[in-house]
CSV table of C-alpha atoms in Angstrom, one decimal:
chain,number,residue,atom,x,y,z
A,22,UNK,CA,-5.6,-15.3,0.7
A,23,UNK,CA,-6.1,-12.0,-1.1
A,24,UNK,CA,-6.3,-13.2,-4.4
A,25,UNK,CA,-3.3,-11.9,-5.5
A,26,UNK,CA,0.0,-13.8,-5.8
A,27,UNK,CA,3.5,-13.1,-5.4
A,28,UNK,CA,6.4,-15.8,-5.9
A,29,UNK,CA,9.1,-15.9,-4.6
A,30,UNK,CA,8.1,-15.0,-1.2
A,31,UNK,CA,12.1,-15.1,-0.3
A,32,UNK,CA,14.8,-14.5,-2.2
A,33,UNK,CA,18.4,-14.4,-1.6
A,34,UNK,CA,21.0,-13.2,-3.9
A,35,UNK,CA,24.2,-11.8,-4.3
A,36,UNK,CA,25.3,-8.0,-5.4
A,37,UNK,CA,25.4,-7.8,-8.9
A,38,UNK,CA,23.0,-10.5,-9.6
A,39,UNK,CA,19.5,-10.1,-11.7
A,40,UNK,CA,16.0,-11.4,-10.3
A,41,UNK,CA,12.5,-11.4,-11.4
A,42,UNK,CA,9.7,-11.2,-9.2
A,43,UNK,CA,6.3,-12.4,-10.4
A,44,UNK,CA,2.6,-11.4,-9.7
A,45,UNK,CA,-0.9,-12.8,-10.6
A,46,UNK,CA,-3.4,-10.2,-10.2
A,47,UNK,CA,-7.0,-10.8,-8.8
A,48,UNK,CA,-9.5,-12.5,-11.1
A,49,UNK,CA,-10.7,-9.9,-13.3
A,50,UNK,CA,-8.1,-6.9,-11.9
A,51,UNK,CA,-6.4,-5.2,-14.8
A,52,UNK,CA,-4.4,-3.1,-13.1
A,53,UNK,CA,-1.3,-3.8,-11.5
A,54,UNK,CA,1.0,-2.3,-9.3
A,55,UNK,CA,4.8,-2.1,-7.8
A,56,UNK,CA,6.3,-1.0,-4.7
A,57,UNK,CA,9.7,-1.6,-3.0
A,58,UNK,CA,9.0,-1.4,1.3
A,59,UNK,CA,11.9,-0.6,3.0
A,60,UNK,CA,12.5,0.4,6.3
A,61,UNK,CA,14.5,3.8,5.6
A,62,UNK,CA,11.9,4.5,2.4
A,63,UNK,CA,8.7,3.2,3.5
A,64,UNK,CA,6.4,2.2,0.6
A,65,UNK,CA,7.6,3.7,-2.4
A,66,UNK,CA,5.7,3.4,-5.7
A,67,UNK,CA,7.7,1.9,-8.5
A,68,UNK,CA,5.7,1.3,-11.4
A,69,UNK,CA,1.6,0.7,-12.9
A,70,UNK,CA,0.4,-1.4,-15.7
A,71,UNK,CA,-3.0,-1.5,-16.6
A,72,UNK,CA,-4.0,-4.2,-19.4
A,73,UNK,CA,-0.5,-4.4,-20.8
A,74,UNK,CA,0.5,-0.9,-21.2
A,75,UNK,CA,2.9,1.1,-18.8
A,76,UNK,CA,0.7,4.0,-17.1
A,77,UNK,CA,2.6,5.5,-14.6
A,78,UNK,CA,6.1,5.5,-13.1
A,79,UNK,CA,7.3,6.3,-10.2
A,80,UNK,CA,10.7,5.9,-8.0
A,81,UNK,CA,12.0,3.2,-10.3
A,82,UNK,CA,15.7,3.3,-10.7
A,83,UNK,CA,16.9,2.0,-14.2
A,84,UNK,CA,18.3,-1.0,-13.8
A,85,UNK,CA,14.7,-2.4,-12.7
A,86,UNK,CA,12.1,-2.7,-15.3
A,87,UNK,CA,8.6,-4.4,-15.3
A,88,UNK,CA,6.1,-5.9,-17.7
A,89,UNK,CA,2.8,-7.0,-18.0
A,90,UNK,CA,1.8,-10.0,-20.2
A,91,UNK,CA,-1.5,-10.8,-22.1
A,92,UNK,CA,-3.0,-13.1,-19.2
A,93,UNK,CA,-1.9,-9.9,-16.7
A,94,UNK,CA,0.6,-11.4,-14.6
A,95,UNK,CA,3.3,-8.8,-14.0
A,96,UNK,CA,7.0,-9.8,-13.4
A,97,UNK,CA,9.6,-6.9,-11.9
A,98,UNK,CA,12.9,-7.6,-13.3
A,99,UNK,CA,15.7,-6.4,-10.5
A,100,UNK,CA,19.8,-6.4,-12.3
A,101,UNK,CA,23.3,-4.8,-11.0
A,102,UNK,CA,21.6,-5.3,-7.3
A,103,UNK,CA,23.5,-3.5,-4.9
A,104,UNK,CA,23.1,-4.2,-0.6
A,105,UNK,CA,20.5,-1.1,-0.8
A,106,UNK,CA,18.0,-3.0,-3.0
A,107,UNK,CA,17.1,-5.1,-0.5
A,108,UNK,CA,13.5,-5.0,1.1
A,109,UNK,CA,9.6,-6.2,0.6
A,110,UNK,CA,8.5,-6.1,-3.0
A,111,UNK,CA,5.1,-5.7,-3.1
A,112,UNK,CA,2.4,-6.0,-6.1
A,113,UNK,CA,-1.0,-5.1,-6.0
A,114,UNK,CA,-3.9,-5.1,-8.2
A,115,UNK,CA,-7.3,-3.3,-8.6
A,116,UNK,CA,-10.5,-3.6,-11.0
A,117,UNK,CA,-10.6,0.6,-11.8
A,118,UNK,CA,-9.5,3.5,-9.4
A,119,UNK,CA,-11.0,4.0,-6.4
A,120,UNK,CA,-11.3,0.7,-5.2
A,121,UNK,CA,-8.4,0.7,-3.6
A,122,UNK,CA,-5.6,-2.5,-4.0
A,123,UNK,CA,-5.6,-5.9,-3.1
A,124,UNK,CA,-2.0,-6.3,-2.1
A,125,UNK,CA,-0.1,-10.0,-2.4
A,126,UNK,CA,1.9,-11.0,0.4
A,127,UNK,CA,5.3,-9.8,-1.2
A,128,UNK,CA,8.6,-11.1,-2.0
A,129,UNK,CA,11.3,-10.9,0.4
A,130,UNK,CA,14.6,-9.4,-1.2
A,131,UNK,CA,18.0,-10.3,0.4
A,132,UNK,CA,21.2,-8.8,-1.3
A,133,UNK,CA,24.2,-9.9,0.5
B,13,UNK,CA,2.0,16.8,-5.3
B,14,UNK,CA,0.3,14.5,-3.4
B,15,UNK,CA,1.7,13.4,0.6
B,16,UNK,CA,0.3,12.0,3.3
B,17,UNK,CA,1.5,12.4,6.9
B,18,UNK,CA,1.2,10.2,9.7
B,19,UNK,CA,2.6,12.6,12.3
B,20,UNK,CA,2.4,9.0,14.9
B,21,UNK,CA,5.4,6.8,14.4
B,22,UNK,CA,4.3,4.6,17.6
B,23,UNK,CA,1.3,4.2,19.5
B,24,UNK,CA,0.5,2.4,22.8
B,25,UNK,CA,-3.1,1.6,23.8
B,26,UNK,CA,-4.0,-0.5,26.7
B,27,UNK,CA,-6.9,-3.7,25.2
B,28,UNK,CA,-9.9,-2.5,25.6
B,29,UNK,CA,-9.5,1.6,24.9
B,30,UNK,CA,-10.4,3.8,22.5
B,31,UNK,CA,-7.8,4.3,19.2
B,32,UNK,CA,-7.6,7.8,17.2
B,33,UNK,CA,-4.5,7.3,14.5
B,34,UNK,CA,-3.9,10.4,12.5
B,35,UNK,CA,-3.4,11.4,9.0
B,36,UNK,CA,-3.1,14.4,7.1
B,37,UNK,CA,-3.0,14.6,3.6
B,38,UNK,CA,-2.4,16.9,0.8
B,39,UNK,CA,-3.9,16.4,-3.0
B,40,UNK,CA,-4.8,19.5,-5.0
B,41,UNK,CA,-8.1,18.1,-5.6
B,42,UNK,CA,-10.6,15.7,-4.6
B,43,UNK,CA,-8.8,12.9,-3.6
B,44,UNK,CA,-9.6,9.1,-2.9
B,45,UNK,CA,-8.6,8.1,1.4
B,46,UNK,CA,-7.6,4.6,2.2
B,47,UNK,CA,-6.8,3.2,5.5
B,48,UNK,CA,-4.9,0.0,5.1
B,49,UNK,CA,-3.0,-2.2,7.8
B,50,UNK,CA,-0.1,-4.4,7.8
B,51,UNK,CA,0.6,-6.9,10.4
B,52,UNK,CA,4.0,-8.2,10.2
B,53,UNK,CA,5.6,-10.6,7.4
B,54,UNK,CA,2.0,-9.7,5.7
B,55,UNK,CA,0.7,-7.6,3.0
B,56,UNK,CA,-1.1,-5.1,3.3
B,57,UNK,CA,-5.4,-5.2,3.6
B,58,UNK,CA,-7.8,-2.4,3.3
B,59,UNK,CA,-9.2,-1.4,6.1
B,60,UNK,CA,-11.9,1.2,4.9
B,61,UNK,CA,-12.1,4.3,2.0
B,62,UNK,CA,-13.6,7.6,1.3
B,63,UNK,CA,-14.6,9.1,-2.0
B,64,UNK,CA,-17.7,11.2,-1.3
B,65,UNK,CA,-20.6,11.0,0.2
B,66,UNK,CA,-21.1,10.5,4.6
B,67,UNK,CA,-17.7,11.6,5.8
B,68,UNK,CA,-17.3,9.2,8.7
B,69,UNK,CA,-16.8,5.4,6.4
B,70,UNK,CA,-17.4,2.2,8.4
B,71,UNK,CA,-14.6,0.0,7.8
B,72,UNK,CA,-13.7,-3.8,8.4
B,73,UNK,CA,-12.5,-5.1,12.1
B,74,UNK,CA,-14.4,-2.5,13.7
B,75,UNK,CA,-12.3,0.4,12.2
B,76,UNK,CA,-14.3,3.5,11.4
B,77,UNK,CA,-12.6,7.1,10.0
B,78,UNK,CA,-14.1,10.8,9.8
B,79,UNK,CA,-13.1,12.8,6.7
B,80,UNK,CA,-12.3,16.9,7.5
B,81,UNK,CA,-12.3,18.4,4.3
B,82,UNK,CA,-11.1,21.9,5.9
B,83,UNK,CA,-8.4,20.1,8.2
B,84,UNK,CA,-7.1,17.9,5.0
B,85,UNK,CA,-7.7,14.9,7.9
B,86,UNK,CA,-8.6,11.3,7.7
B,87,UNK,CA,-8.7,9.9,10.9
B,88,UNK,CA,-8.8,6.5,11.8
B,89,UNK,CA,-10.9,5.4,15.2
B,90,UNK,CA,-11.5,2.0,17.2
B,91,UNK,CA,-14.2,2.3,20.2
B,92,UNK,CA,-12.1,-0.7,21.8
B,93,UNK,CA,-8.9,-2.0,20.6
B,94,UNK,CA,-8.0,-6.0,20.6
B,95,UNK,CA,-5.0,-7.3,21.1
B,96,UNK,CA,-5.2,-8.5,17.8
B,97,UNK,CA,-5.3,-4.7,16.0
B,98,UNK,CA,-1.6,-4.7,16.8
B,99,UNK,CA,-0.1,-3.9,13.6
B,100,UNK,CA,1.2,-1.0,11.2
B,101,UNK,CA,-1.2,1.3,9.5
B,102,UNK,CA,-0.9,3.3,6.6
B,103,UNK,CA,-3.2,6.1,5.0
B,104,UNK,CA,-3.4,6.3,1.5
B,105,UNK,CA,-4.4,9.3,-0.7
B,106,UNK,CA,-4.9,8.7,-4.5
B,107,UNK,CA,-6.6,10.7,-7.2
B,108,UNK,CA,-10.3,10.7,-8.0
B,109,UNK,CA,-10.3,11.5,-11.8
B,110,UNK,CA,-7.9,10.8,-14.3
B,111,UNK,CA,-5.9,7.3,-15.5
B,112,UNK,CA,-3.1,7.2,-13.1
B,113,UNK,CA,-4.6,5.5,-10.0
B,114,UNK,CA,-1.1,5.7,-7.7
B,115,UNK,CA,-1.5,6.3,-4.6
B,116,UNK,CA,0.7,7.4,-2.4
B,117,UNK,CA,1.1,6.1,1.1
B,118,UNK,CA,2.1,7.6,4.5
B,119,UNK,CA,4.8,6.4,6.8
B,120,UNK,CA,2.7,4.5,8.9
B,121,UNK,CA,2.2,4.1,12.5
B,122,UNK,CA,2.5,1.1,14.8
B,123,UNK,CA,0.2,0.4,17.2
B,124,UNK,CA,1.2,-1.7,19.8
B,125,UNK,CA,-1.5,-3.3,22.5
B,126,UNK,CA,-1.0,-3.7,26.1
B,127,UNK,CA,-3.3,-6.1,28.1
C-alpha cells in the first residue's frame, strides 16, 4: 500500500457518459497529481493541485476537469467520453518537489 | 522543454546478469532524475533519484543509477537481475527550482527475465 488511494480501480462506461475518479493523497502530501497511461501515449501529465489551488496543466482536454477539496482528496471529472479516453488513470501525491510521487494503483477506464 | 528518452523499448536479460537501462534526458537547467518501475496492473514505485551531490544514487531492490551531466544520461544498473525485476521502467526528469513540480516521464522500457 503506497498510501495513496484511488477508487474506482475499474470502471466501465459507455461513450458519451461522465465519471469521476477519486484520490486520497498520502498523509501529509499537499500536492496532487494526474495522468492518463495509455498505451499509444504513455504517461501523459494532465493536471497538479497543490493545497487547493490549480498549479499546472498539462495535456488535459476540456471536457475533463479536476479539483481539489479542503481535506486534499482530488477527484478528475471525465464527460462526452469518446472509445480514445480509455486507459489507466493515475494520481499521485508528494510533500514538496523533489521528492518524487507516491503513485496510487490507478483507475481502470473502459469506454465501450 | 523538458523530454526524456528511453531509446530501449524491450530488454531481455538472462536471471542472474548484469542490467544497464538507458535514459537521456533534456531540461535547460538543473533538473531532478527519477527512476520509477511499474509491474503490471500496478502503479508506479520509486526506484531511486538524483538532485545533487554523489552522481551514482543507491536505489531500492538493488537498483543503482550514475548521473552524466555532460552526456544528459541517467542510467539505471542491476549487478544481478531477479526474476522478480521483470517489469516496465520509466525515467523521470522534473524541475529543481520553481512551483510547478511536473515531471515528465519517458516511454519506458520492459525488461523481461529469462531463467
Amino acid at each position: 500500500d503506497s498510501g495513496v488511494t484511488q477508487t474506482p480501480k475499474h470502471l466501465i462506461t459507455a461513450t458519451g457518459q461522465r465519471v469521476t475518479l477519486r484520490c486520497s493523497p498520502r498523509s501529509g502530501d499537499l500536492s496532487v497529481y494526474w495522468y492518463q497511461q495509455s498505451l499509444d501515449q504513455g504517461l501523459q501529465f494532465l493536471i497538479h493541485y497543490y493545497n487547493g489551488e490549480e498549479r499546472a496543466k498539462g495535456n488535459i482536454l476540456e471536457r475533463f476537469s479536476a479539483q481539489q477539496f479542503p481535506d486534499l482528496h482530488s477527484e478528475l471529472n471525465l464527460s462526452s467520453l469518446e472509445l480514445g479516453d480509455s486507459a489507466l488513470y493515475f494520481c499521485a501525491s508528494s510533500v514538496e518537489r523533489g521528492y518524487g510521487y507516491t503513485f496510487g494503483s490507478g483507475t481502470r477506464l473502459t469506454v465501450v | 522543454a523538458q523530454s526524456v528518452t528511453q531509446p530501449d523499448i524491450h530488454i531481455t536479460v538472462s536471471e542472474g546478469a548484469s542490467l544497464e537501462l538507458r535514459c537521456n534526458y533534456s531540461y535547460g537547467a538543473t533538473p531532478y532524475l527519477f527512476w520509477y518501475v511499474q509491474s503490471p496492473g500496478q502503479g508506479l514505485q520509486l526506484l531511486l533519484k538524483y538532485f545533487s551531490g554523489d552522481t551514482l544514487v543507491q536505489g531500492i531492490k538493488g537498483f543503482e543509477a550514475e548521473f552524466k551531466r555532460s552526456q544528459s544520461s541517467f542510467n539505471l544498473r542491476k549487478p544481478s537481475v531477479h526474476w522478480s525485476d521483470a517489469a516496465e521502467y520509466f525515467c523521470a526528469v522534473g524541475p529543481y527550482t520553481g512551483t510547478a513540480s511536473k515531471l515528465t516521464f519517458g516511454t519506458g522500457t520492459r525488461l523481461q527475465v529469462t531463467l
